[in-house]
Tab-separated table of C-alpha atoms in Angstrom:
chain	number	residue	atom	x	y	z
I	834	MET	CA	12.862	-4.391	10.418
I	835	SER	CA	12.136	-1.969	13.249
I	836	VAL	CA	8.771	-0.321	13.887
I	837	ARG	CA	8.977	3.315	12.824
I	838	VAL	CA	7.135	5.630	15.217
I	839	VAL	CA	6.145	9.293	15.238
I	840	LEU	CA	5.408	10.746	18.685
I	841	VAL	CA	2.768	13.491	18.850
I	842	ASP	CA	2.215	15.400	22.086
I	843	ASP	CA	2.291	19.075	22.968
I	844	GLN	CA	4.235	18.265	26.138
I	845	PRO	CA	7.958	17.861	25.381
I	846	LEU	CA	8.475	15.919	28.614
I	847	VAL	CA	5.988	13.254	27.536
I	848	ARG	CA	7.730	12.886	24.182
I	849	ALA	CA	11.128	12.771	25.878
I	850	ALA	CA	10.036	10.019	28.262
I	851	LEU	CA	8.665	7.908	25.427
I	852	GLU	CA	11.711	8.454	23.265
I	853	MET	CA	13.990	7.513	26.141
I	854	VAL	CA	12.446	4.069	26.560
I	855	ILE	CA	12.144	3.515	22.815
I	856	SER	CA	15.755	4.493	22.107
I	857	GLY	CA	17.015	1.471	24.009
I	858	THR	CA	14.851	-0.946	22.030
I	859	PRO	CA	16.285	-2.520	18.881
I	860	ASP	CA	12.958	-3.209	17.165
I	861	VAL	CA	11.261	0.190	17.641
I	862	GLU	CA	12.622	3.605	16.651
I	863	VAL	CA	11.343	7.174	16.832
I	864	VAL	CA	11.608	8.764	13.391
I	865	GLY	CA	9.867	12.018	14.201
I	866	GLU	CA	8.194	14.159	16.852
I	867	ALA	CA	5.373	16.688	16.625
I	868	GLY	CA	3.761	19.077	19.071
I	869	THR	CA	0.567	19.787	17.107
I	870	GLY	CA	-1.922	17.888	14.986
I	871	ALA	CA	-0.919	19.790	11.850
I	872	GLU	CA	2.722	18.851	12.375
I	873	ALA	CA	1.686	15.222	12.891
I	874	VAL	CA	-0.128	15.113	9.556
I	875	GLN	CA	2.846	16.650	7.784
I	876	LEU	CA	5.335	14.239	9.366
I	877	ALA	CA	3.155	11.237	8.579
I	878	GLU	CA	3.059	12.256	4.924
I	879	GLU	CA	6.813	12.811	4.807
I	880	LEU	CA	8.095	9.913	6.905
I	881	HIS	CA	5.497	7.150	6.352
I	882	PRO	CA	5.761	5.761	9.908
I	883	ASP	CA	4.237	2.451	10.943
I	884	VAL	CA	2.633	3.890	14.087
I	885	VAL	CA	1.708	7.391	15.214
I	886	VAL	CA	1.277	7.845	18.977
I	887	MET	CA	-1.261	10.677	19.061
I	888	ASP	CA	-2.237	12.999	21.881
I	889	ILE	CA	-5.801	14.333	21.836
I	890	ARG	CA	-5.633	17.803	23.320
I	891	MET	CA	-3.237	19.998	21.389
I	892	PRO	CA	-3.263	23.609	20.186
I	893	GLY	CA	-4.752	24.187	16.752
I	894	MET	CA	-5.714	20.933	15.062
I	895	ASP	CA	-6.591	18.389	17.756
I	896	GLY	CA	-5.703	14.712	17.748
I	897	ILE	CA	-9.110	13.634	16.435
I	898	GLU	CA	-8.863	15.543	13.171
I	899	ALA	CA	-5.182	14.666	12.884
I	900	THR	CA	-6.046	10.979	13.313
I	901	ARG	CA	-8.672	11.188	10.577
I	902	LEU	CA	-6.186	12.750	8.162
I	903	VAL	CA	-3.252	10.522	9.076
I	904	THR	CA	-5.174	7.246	8.726
I	905	ALA	CA	-6.522	8.377	5.356
I	906	GLY	CA	-3.105	9.448	4.131
I	907	PRO	CA	-0.315	7.650	2.250
I	908	GLY	CA	0.604	4.308	3.752
I	909	GLU	CA	-2.309	4.513	6.199
I	910	PRO	CA	-0.160	4.422	9.353
I	911	ARG	CA	-1.729	3.012	12.492
I	912	VAL	CA	-2.667	5.545	15.145
I	913	VAL	CA	-2.700	4.958	18.881
I	914	VAL	CA	-4.412	7.638	20.933
I	915	LEU	CA	-2.482	8.955	23.921
I	916	THR	CA	-4.945	10.142	26.527
I	917	THR	CA	-5.785	10.700	30.152
I	918	PHE	CA	-8.738	8.308	30.294
I	919	ASP	CA	-10.609	9.623	33.288
I	920	ASP	CA	-11.108	13.149	31.976
I	921	ASP	CA	-10.852	12.894	28.203
I	922	ASP	CA	-14.192	13.117	26.414
I	923	TYR	CA	-12.813	12.718	22.914
I	924	VAL	CA	-11.348	9.224	22.690
I	925	TYR	CA	-14.508	7.670	21.266
I	926	ALA	CA	-14.473	10.189	18.422
I	927	ALA	CA	-10.802	9.402	17.815
I	928	LEU	CA	-11.559	5.688	17.498
I	929	ARG	CA	-14.295	6.512	15.007
I	930	ALA	CA	-11.741	8.619	13.125
I	931	GLY	CA	-9.590	5.545	12.580
I	932	ALA	CA	-7.418	5.109	15.667
I	933	SER	CA	-6.437	1.524	16.392
I	934	GLY	CA	-6.487	1.862	20.145
I	935	PHE	CA	-5.456	3.975	23.060
I	936	LEU	CA	-2.707	4.459	25.604
I	937	VAL	CA	-3.154	5.971	29.026
I	938	LYS	CA	-0.465	8.451	29.977
I	939	ASP	CA	0.154	6.911	33.372
I	940	MET	CA	0.797	3.444	31.938
I	941	ALA	CA	4.224	1.917	32.494
I	942	LEU	CA	6.545	2.855	29.642
I	943	ASP	CA	7.262	-0.809	28.921
I	944	ASP	CA	3.530	-1.411	28.503
I	945	ILE	CA	3.318	1.467	26.057
I	946	LEU	CA	6.193	-0.042	24.097
I	947	THR	CA	4.405	-3.383	23.963
I	948	ALA	CA	1.251	-1.622	22.782
I	949	ILE	CA	3.133	0.011	19.918
I	950	ARG	CA	4.358	-3.404	18.778
I	951	VAL	CA	0.850	-4.875	18.979
I	952	VAL	CA	-0.633	-2.125	16.824
I	953	ALA	CA	2.258	-2.234	14.348
I	954	ALA	CA	1.630	-5.958	13.899
I	955	GLY	CA	-1.859	-5.140	12.620
I	956	ASP	CA	-3.888	-5.819	15.741
I	957	ALA	CA	-5.896	-3.325	17.742
I	958	LEU	CA	-4.993	-2.216	21.231
I	959	ILE	CA	-8.174	-3.213	22.999
I	960	ALA	CA	-7.023	-4.966	26.144
I	961	PRO	CA	-9.774	-7.148	27.640
I	962	SER	CA	-9.031	-5.816	31.122
I	963	VAL	CA	-10.091	-2.302	30.132
I	964	THR	CA	-12.537	-2.860	27.278
I	965	ARG	CA	-15.712	-2.862	29.331
I	966	ARG	CA	-15.026	0.431	31.070
I	967	LEU	CA	-13.552	2.092	28.004
I	968	ILE	CA	-16.245	1.263	25.476
I	969	ALA	CA	-19.092	1.742	27.947
I	970	GLU	CA	-17.832	5.253	28.569
I	971	PHE	CA	-17.413	6.049	24.872
I	972	ALA	CA	-20.726	4.533	23.844
I	973	ARG	CA	-22.642	6.981	26.022
I	974	ARG	CA	-21.827	9.776	23.591
I	975	PRO	CA	-21.546	8.585	19.994
I	976	GLU	CA	-21.620	11.428	17.497
I	977	PRO	CA	-21.523	9.999	13.964
I	978	ALA	CA	-20.157	12.384	11.354
I	979	PRO	CA	-22.491	13.517	8.556
I	980	SER	CA	-20.495	11.333	6.163
I	981	ALA	CA	-20.735	8.256	8.400
I	982	PRO	CA	-21.300	4.865	6.688
I	983	ALA	CA	-24.627	3.089	6.445
I	984	PRO	CA	-26.476	2.456	9.710
I	985	VAL	CA	-24.853	-0.263	11.751
I	986	SER	CA	-28.009	-2.373	11.905
I	987	ARG	CA	-27.980	-2.649	8.121
I	988	ARG	CA	-24.271	-3.352	8.031
I	989	ALA	CA	-24.658	-6.180	10.546
I	990	SER	CA	-27.721	-7.739	8.934
I	991	GLY	CA	-25.665	-9.989	6.678
I	992	ILE	CA	-23.710	-11.789	9.373
I	993	THR	CA	-24.535	-15.328	10.477
I	994	ASP	CA	-25.786	-16.319	13.926
I	995	ARG	CA	-22.355	-17.646	14.855
I	996	GLU	CA	-20.669	-14.448	13.637
I	997	ARG	CA	-23.147	-12.429	15.686
I	998	GLU	CA	-22.242	-14.541	18.707
I	999	ILE	CA	-18.535	-13.904	18.107
I	1000	LEU	CA	-19.158	-10.187	17.658
I	1001	THR	CA	-21.028	-10.074	20.960
I	1002	LEU	CA	-18.136	-11.688	22.799
I	1003	VAL	CA	-15.617	-9.362	21.118
I	1004	GLY	CA	-17.775	-6.463	22.273
I	1005	ARG	CA	-17.682	-7.785	25.829
I	1006	GLY	CA	-13.907	-7.526	25.690
I	1007	LEU	CA	-13.028	-11.219	25.463
I	1008	SER	CA	-9.766	-12.206	23.810
I	1009	ASN	CA	-9.657	-14.860	21.071
I	1010	THR	CA	-8.535	-17.426	23.637
I	1011	GLU	CA	-11.409	-16.539	25.979
I	1012	ILE	CA	-13.923	-16.673	23.132
I	1013	ALA	CA	-12.617	-20.100	22.104
I	1014	ALA	CA	-13.098	-21.383	25.658
I	1015	GLU	CA	-16.576	-19.851	25.902
I	1016	LEU	CA	-17.789	-21.453	22.669
I	1017	VAL	CA	-15.688	-24.623	22.905
I	1018	ILE	CA	-13.992	-24.048	19.553
I	1019	SER	CA	-10.354	-23.576	18.551
I	1020	VAL	CA	-8.527	-20.243	18.698
I	1021	ALA	CA	-7.808	-20.607	14.967
I	1022	THR	CA	-11.547	-20.853	14.300
I	1023	VAL	CA	-12.178	-17.707	16.335
I	1024	LYS	CA	-9.517	-15.866	14.330
I	1025	THR	CA	-11.229	-16.951	11.118
I	1026	TYR	CA	-14.580	-15.622	12.323
I	1027	VAL	CA	-13.034	-12.322	13.441
I	1028	THR	CA	-11.396	-11.935	10.030
I	1029	ARG	CA	-14.761	-12.537	8.344
I	1030	LEU	CA	-16.442	-9.972	10.596
I	1031	LEU	CA	-13.807	-7.366	9.767
I	1032	ALA	CA	-14.455	-7.897	6.058
I	1033	LYS	CA	-18.265	-8.103	6.226
I	1034	LEU	CA	-18.643	-5.067	8.504
I	1035	ASP	CA	-15.952	-3.051	6.741
I	1036	ALA	CA	-14.224	-2.579	10.089
I	1037	ARG	CA	-10.599	-1.514	10.254
I	1038	ASP	CA	-9.745	-3.570	13.325
I	1039	ARG	CA	-10.962	-5.103	16.580
I	1040	VAL	CA	-11.597	-1.711	18.161
I	1041	GLN	CA	-14.216	-0.916	15.555
I	1042	LEU	CA	-15.814	-4.338	16.050
I	1043	VAL	CA	-16.238	-3.524	19.741
I	1044	ILE	CA	-17.851	-0.191	18.884
I	1045	LEU	CA	-20.169	-1.902	16.398
I	1046	ALA	CA	-21.193	-4.447	19.018
I	1047	TYR	CA	-22.346	-1.624	21.271
I	1048	GLU	CA	-24.021	0.358	18.517
I	1049	THR	CA	-26.021	-2.647	17.312
I	1050	GLY	CA	-27.197	-3.368	20.845
I	1051	LEU	CA	-25.501	-6.765	20.948
I	1052	VAL	CA	-23.696	-5.511	24.037
I	1053	THR	CA	-25.475	-3.068	26.339
I	1054	LEU	CA	-24.183	-0.597	28.861
I	1055	PRO	CA	-24.148	-1.626	32.514
I	1056	ARG	CA	-26.922	-0.066	34.605
């Protein structure tokens, strides 16, 4: 079965470029397009896509609020934020709202296509090569919503020493393979620990584990 995607961006040229590369791919299809956050929410409810590629800055409802509503809606589609990293101050809030990762608009189209597949498969788009810069930037300005869950320190208090060690390495941006090499354990064992952390910390995916690692102080910002 193909991955069903809704493209959300107020720039028609961006949507057209993405649709062009997707249209030639047998396992991914565009089922809808939206130019505003409100349209994105409506399409997600109607079409039940697997992945929504979401811009941040749009007229009316922005991508952050749209992400919050889409991920809480029927079918809970995965959301990937589409952003210009260097000047976008809102990606951290979007990840808190439930986004499973981010795409940078100047990425190669083939890389964006790969990212859509990764997120559709249930993983988070948190590439080790960009994690340190990305999360360090976002962590400088966390703004928890009034309805945010219990403090992170309390949420993390029930994890074991080994799980805390794994969480620290996830927060540093290491992949499962890199973590396995660091701790001299198997990749399968790392996956088991990550699965336990997701359940214990009530985290949606790996992106949220990285955020939690920073918020608990397990990983600190570079000085």
